[in-house]
Each structure stands twice: as structure tokens, then as C-alpha cells.
PDB file of C-alpha atoms in Angstrom:
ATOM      1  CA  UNK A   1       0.000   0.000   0.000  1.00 93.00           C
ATOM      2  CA  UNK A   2       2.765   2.353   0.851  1.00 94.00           C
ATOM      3  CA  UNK A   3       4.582   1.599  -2.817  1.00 95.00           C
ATOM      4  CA  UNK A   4       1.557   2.371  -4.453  1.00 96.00           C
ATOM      5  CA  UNK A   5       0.555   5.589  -2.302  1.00 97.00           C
ATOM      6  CA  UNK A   6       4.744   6.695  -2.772  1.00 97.00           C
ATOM      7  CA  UNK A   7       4.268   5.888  -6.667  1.00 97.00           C
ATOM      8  CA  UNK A   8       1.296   8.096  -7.037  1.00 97.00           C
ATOM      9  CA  UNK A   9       3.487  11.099  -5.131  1.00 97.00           C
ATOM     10  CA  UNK A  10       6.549  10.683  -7.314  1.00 97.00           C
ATOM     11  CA  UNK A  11       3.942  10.874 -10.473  1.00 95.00           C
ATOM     12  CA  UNK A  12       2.265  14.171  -8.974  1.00 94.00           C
ATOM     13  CA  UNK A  13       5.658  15.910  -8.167  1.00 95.00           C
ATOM     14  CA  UNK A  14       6.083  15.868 -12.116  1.00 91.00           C
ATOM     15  CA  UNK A  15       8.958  15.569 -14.450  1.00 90.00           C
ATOM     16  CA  UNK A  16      12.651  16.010 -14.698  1.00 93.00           C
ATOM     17  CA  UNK A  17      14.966  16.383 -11.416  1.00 96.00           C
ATOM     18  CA  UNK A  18      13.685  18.951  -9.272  1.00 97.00           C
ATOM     19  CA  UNK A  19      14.051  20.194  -5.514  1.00 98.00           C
ATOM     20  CA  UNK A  20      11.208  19.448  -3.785  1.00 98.00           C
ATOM     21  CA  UNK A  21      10.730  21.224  -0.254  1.00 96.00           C
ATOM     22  CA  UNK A  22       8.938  19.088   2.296  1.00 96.00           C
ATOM     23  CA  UNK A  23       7.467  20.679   5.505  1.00 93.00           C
ATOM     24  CA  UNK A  24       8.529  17.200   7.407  1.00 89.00           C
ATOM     25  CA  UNK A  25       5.683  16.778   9.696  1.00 91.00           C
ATOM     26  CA  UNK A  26       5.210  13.437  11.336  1.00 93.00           C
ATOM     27  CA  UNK A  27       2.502  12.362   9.298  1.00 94.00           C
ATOM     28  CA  UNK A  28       2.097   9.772   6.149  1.00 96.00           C
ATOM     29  CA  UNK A  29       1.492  12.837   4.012  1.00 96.00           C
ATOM     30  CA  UNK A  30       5.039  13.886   4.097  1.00 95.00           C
ATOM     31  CA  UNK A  31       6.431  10.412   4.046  1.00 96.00           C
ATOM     32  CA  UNK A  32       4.763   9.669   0.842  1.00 97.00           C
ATOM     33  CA  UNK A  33       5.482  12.722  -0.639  1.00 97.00           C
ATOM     34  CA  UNK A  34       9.431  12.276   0.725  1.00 97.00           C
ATOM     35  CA  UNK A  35       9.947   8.920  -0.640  1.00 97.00           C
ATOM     36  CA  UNK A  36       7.805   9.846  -4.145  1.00 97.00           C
ATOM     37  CA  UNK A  37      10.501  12.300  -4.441  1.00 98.00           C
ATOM     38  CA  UNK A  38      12.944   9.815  -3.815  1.00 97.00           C
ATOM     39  CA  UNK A  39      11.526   7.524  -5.840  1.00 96.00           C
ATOM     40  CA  UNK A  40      11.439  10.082  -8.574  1.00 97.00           C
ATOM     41  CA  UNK A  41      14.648  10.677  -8.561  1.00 96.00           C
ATOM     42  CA  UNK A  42      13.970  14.417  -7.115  1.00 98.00           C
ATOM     43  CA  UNK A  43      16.120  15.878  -4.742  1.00 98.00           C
ATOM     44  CA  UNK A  44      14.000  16.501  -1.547  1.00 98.00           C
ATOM     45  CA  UNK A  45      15.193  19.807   1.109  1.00 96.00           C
ATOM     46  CA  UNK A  46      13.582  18.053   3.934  1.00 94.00           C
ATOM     47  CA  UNK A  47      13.016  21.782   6.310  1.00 91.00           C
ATOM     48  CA  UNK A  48      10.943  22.006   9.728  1.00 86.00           C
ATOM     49  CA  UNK A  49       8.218  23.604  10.567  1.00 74.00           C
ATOM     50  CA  UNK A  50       4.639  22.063  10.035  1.00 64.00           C
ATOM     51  CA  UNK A  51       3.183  24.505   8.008  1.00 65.00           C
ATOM     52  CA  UNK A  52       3.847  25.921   4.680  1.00 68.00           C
ATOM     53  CA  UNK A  53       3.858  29.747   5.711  1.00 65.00           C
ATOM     54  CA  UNK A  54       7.261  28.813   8.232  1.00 71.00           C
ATOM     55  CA  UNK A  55       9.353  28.293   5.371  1.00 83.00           C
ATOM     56  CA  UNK A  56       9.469  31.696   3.257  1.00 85.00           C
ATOM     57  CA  UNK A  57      13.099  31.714   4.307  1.00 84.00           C
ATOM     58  CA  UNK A  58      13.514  28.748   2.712  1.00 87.00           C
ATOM     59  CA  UNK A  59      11.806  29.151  -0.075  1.00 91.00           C
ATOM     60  CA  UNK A  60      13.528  32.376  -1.114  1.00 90.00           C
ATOM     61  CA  UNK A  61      16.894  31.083  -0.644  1.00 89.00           C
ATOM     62  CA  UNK A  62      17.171  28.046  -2.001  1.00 92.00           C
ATOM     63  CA  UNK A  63      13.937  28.448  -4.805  1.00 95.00           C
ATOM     64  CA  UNK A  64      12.585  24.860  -5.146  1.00 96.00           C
ATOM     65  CA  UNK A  65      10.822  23.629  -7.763  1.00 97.00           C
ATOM     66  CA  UNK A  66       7.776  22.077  -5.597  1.00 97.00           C
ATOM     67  CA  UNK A  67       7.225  23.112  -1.995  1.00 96.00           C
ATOM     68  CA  UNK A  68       5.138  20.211  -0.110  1.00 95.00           C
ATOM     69  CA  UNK A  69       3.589  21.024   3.623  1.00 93.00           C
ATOM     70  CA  UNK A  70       0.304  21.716   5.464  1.00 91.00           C
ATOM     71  CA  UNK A  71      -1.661  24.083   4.490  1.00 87.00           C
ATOM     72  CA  UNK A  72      -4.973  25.809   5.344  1.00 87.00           C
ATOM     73  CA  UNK A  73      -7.070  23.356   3.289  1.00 90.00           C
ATOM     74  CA  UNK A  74      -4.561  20.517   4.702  1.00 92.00           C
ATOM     75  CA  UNK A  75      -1.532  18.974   2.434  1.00 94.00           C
ATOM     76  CA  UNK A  76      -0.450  20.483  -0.396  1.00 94.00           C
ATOM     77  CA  UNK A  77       2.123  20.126  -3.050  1.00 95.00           C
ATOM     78  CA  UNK A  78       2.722  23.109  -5.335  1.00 94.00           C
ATOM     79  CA  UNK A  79       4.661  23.117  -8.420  1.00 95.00           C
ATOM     80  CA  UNK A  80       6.556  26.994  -8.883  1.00 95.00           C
ATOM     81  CA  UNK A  81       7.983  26.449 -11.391  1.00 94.00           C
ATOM     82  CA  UNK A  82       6.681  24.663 -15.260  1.00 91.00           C
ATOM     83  CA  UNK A  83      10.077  23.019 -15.783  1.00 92.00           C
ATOM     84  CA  UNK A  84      13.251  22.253 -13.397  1.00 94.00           C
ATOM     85  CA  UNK A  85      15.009  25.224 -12.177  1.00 94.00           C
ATOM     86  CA  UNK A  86      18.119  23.853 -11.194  1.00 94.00           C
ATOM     87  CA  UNK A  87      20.779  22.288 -12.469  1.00 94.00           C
ATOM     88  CA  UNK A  88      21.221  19.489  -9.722  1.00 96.00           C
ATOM     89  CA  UNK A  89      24.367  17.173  -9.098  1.00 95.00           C
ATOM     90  CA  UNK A  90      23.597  13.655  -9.872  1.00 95.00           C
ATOM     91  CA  UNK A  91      24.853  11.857  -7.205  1.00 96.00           C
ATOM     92  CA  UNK A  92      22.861  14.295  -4.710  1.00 97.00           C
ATOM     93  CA  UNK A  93      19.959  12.341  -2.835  1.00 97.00           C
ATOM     94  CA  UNK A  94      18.868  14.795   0.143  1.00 97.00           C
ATOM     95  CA  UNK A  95      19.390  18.010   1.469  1.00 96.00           C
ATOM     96  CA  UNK A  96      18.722  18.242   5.167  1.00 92.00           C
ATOM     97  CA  UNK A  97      18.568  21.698   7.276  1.00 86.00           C
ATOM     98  CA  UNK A  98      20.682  22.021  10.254  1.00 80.00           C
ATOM     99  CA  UNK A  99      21.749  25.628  12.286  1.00 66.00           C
ATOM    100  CA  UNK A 100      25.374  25.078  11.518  1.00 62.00           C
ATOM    101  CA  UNK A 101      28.102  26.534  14.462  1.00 57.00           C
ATOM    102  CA  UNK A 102      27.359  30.157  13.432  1.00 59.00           C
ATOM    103  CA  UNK A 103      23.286  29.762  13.836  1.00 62.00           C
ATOM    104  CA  UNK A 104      22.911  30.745   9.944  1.00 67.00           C
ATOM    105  CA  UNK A 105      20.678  27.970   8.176  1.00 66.00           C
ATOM    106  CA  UNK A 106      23.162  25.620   6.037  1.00 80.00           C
ATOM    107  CA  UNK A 107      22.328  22.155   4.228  1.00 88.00           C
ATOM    108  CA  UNK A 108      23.975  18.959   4.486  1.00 92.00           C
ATOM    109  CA  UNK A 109      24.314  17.395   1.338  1.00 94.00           C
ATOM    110  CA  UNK A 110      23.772  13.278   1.033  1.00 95.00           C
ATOM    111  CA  UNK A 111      24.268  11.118  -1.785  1.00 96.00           C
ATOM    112  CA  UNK A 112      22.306   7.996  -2.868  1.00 94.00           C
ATOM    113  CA  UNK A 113      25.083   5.755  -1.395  1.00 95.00           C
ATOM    114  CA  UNK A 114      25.081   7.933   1.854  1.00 94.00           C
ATOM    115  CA  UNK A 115      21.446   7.371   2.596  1.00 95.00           C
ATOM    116  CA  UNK A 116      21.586   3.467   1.319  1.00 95.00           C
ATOM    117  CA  UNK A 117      25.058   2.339   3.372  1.00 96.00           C
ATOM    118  CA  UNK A 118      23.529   4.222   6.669  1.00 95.00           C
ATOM    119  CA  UNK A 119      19.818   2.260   6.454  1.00 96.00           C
ATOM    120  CA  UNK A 120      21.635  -1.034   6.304  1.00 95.00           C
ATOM    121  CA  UNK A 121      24.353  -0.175   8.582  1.00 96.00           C
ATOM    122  CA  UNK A 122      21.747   0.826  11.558  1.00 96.00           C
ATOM    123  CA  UNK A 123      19.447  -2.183  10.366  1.00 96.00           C
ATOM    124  CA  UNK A 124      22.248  -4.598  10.048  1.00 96.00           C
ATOM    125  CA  UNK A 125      23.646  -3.400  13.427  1.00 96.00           C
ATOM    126  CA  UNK A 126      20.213  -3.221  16.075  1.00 95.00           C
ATOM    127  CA  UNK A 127      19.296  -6.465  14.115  1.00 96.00           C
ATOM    128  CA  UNK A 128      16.055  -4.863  12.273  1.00 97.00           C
ATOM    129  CA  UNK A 129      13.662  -7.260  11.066  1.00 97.00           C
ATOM    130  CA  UNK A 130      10.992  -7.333   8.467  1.00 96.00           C
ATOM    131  CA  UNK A 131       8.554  -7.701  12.236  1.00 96.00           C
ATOM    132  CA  UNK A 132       9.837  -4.820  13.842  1.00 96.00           C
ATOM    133  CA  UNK A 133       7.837  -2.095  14.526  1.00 96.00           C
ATOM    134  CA  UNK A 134       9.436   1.452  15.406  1.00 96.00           C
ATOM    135  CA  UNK A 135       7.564   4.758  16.587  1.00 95.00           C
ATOM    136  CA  UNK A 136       9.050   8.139  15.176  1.00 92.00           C
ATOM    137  CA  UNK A 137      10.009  10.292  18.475  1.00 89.00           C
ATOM    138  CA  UNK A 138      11.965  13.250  16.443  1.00 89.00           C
ATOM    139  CA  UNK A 139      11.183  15.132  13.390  1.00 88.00           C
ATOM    140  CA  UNK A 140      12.238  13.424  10.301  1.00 89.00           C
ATOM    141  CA  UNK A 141      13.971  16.460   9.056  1.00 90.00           C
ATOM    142  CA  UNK A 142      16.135  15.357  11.546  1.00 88.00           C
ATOM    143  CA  UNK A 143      19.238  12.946  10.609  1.00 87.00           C
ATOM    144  CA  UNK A 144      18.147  10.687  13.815  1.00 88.00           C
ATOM    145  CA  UNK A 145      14.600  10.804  13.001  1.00 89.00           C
ATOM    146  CA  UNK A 146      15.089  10.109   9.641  1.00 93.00           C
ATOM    147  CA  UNK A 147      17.718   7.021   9.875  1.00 94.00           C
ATOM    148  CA  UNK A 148      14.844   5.495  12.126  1.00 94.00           C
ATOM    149  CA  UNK A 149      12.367   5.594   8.695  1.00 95.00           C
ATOM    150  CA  UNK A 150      15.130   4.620   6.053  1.00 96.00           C
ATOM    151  CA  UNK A 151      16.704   1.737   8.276  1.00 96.00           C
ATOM    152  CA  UNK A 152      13.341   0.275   8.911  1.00 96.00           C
ATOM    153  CA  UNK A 153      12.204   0.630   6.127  1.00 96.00           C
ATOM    154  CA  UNK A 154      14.987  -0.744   3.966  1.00 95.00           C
ATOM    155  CA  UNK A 155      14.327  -4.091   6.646  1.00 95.00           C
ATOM    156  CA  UNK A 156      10.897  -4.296   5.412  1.00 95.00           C
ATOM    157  CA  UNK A 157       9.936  -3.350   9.291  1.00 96.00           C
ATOM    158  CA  UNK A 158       6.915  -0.737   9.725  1.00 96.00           C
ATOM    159  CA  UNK A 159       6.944   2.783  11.009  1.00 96.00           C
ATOM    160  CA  UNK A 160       4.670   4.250  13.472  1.00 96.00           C
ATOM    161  CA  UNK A 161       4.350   8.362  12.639  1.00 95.00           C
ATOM    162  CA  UNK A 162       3.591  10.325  15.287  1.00 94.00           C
ATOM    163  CA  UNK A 163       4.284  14.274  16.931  1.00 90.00           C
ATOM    164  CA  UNK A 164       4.221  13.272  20.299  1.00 92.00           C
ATOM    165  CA  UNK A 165       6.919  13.829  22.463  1.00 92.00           C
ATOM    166  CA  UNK A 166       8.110  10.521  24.547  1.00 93.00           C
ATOM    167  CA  UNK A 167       7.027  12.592  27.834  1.00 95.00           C
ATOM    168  CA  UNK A 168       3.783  12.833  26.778  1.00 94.00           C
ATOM    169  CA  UNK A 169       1.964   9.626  28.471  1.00 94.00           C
ATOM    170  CA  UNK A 170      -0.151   9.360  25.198  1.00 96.00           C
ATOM    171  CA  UNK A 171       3.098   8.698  23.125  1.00 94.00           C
ATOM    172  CA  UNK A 172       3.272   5.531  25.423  1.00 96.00           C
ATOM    173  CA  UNK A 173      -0.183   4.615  25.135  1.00 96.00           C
ATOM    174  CA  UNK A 174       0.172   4.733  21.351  1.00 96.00           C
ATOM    175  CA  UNK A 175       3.514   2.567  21.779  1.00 95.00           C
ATOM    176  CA  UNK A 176       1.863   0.031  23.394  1.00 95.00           C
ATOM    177  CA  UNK A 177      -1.528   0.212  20.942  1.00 96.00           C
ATOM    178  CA  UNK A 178       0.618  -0.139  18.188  1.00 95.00           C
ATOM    179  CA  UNK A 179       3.306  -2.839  19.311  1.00 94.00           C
ATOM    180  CA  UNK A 180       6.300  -0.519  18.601  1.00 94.00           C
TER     181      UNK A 180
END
């Protein structure tokens, strides 16, 4: 169900390599539209904030094709621009945010291998399997959060998506619904 729902995503984010910016929310509709880029061969700038009008900053500075996030009338994926607007390095897979040592936003560059040799180095080393079940507790524009959904996933192992913080009690509740 989720290849079909991530095949759909890569279809809708249209043709030729773009930069897609993803509001990465917690929630299947970012996931989907993540790994449709992926699985597009787009280059995803995975930002925070949960709504679309936190990333102006972004949007101005790095001027992606398709910006993705939660809008008024709920998800949204906008093309800006008809055709591809940049010309993008092959090898790049990802661009992640981070604050950098100076507190100006920066982007971390990953590559195809990058994000392939750290999924099956985390899954080969906590011993992921195909019946695991884990429960996202940070952001997945975060490295951390992210590695959680790529090693699990590449194991064939679910993913439980949720915003709540691990000291709210419902987070555990969930847990514990769920079998993560």
C-alpha cells in the first residue's frame, strides 16, 4: 500500500529532477510525498516547521521547484515552477537543514550511497527485522529521526508516525496500541 501511495506522489511531483521542499511533519502525508521524491529521482530539502507559511526563508533562498507542507485546506504540493530550475548534481539524494556553528541555516548534502550504506548499517547493526515495529520520536527532518524511517524501512519493518513527544503519556499509550 505504501509503494503504491509513494508511486502516485513521485507521479504528482512531475517531471525532470527537481528540488522538492517538504514541511517534514510526522505524518504519512510527508512520508509519501518524501519517498515519491525519492523515488522520482527528485532531490527533496527536507526543512521544519509544520506549516507551509514557516518556510518563506527557505523558499527564497534556495527556490525549489515544488514546496510540499500543510496548508490551510490541509496537504499540499505546489509546483513553482513549469520546468526544473536547477541544475542538480547527480549523485545528490537529500538536502537536510541544520543551524550550523554560526546559527545561519546551512544544508547537508547526502548522496544515494550515503542514505543506502547508513539504512543497512543501523538495520544490520540493532538487528532490524521485516517484524519490527518502530515509533518516530523526532522530526524526520532530523538525521536521527530520519535514519529510524530509512533503516526500517529498507528491513521491510513498519513505522509508526507520530508528533508526540516521549514525555507525553499518550506517546506511550500509542507505543503500546501499536506494538512498537
Amino acid at each position: 500500500a505504501l509503494a503504491d501511495l509513494v508511486a502516485t506522489a513521485a507521479i504528482a511531483l512531475g517531471t525532470g529532477r527537481r528540488l522538492v521542499l517538504i514541511a517534514a511533519e510526522n505524518s504519512l502525508d510527508a512520508l509519501v510525498t518524501y519517498l515519491g521524491a525519492l523515488h522520482a529521482g527528485h532531490v527533496p530539502l527536507l526543512a521544519p516547521g509544520d506549516r507551509l507559511h514557516h518556510l518563506d526563508g527557505l523558499i527564497d533562498a534556495y527556490d525549489p521547484d515544488v514546496v510540499a507542507g500543510r496548508g490551510d485546506s490541509g496537504w499540499q504540493v505546489t509546483a513553482r515552477h513549469p520546468l526544473p530550475a536547477h541544475d542538480l548534481h547527480a549523485e545528490l539524494a537529500l538536502l537536510l537543514t541544520t543551524s550550523g556553528s554560526t546559527g545561519s541555516p546551512k544544508l547537508v548534502r547526502l548522496a544515494h550511497e550515503n542514505l543506502d550504506s547508513n539504512a543497512d548499517a543501523i538495520a544490520a547493526s540493532l538487528g532490524v527485522r521485516r517484524t519490527d515495529r518502530a515509533i518516530t520520536s523526532l522530526p524526520l527532518h532530523y538525521c536521527y529521526g530520519l535514519s529510524v524511517v530509512h533503516s526500517h524501512l529498507s528491513a521491510g519493518a513498519a513505522v509508526v508516525l507520530t508528533d508526540l513527544s516521549v514525555v507525553d503519556p499518550c506517546f506511550w499509550t500509542l507505543f503500546d496500541e501499536v506494538g512498537a
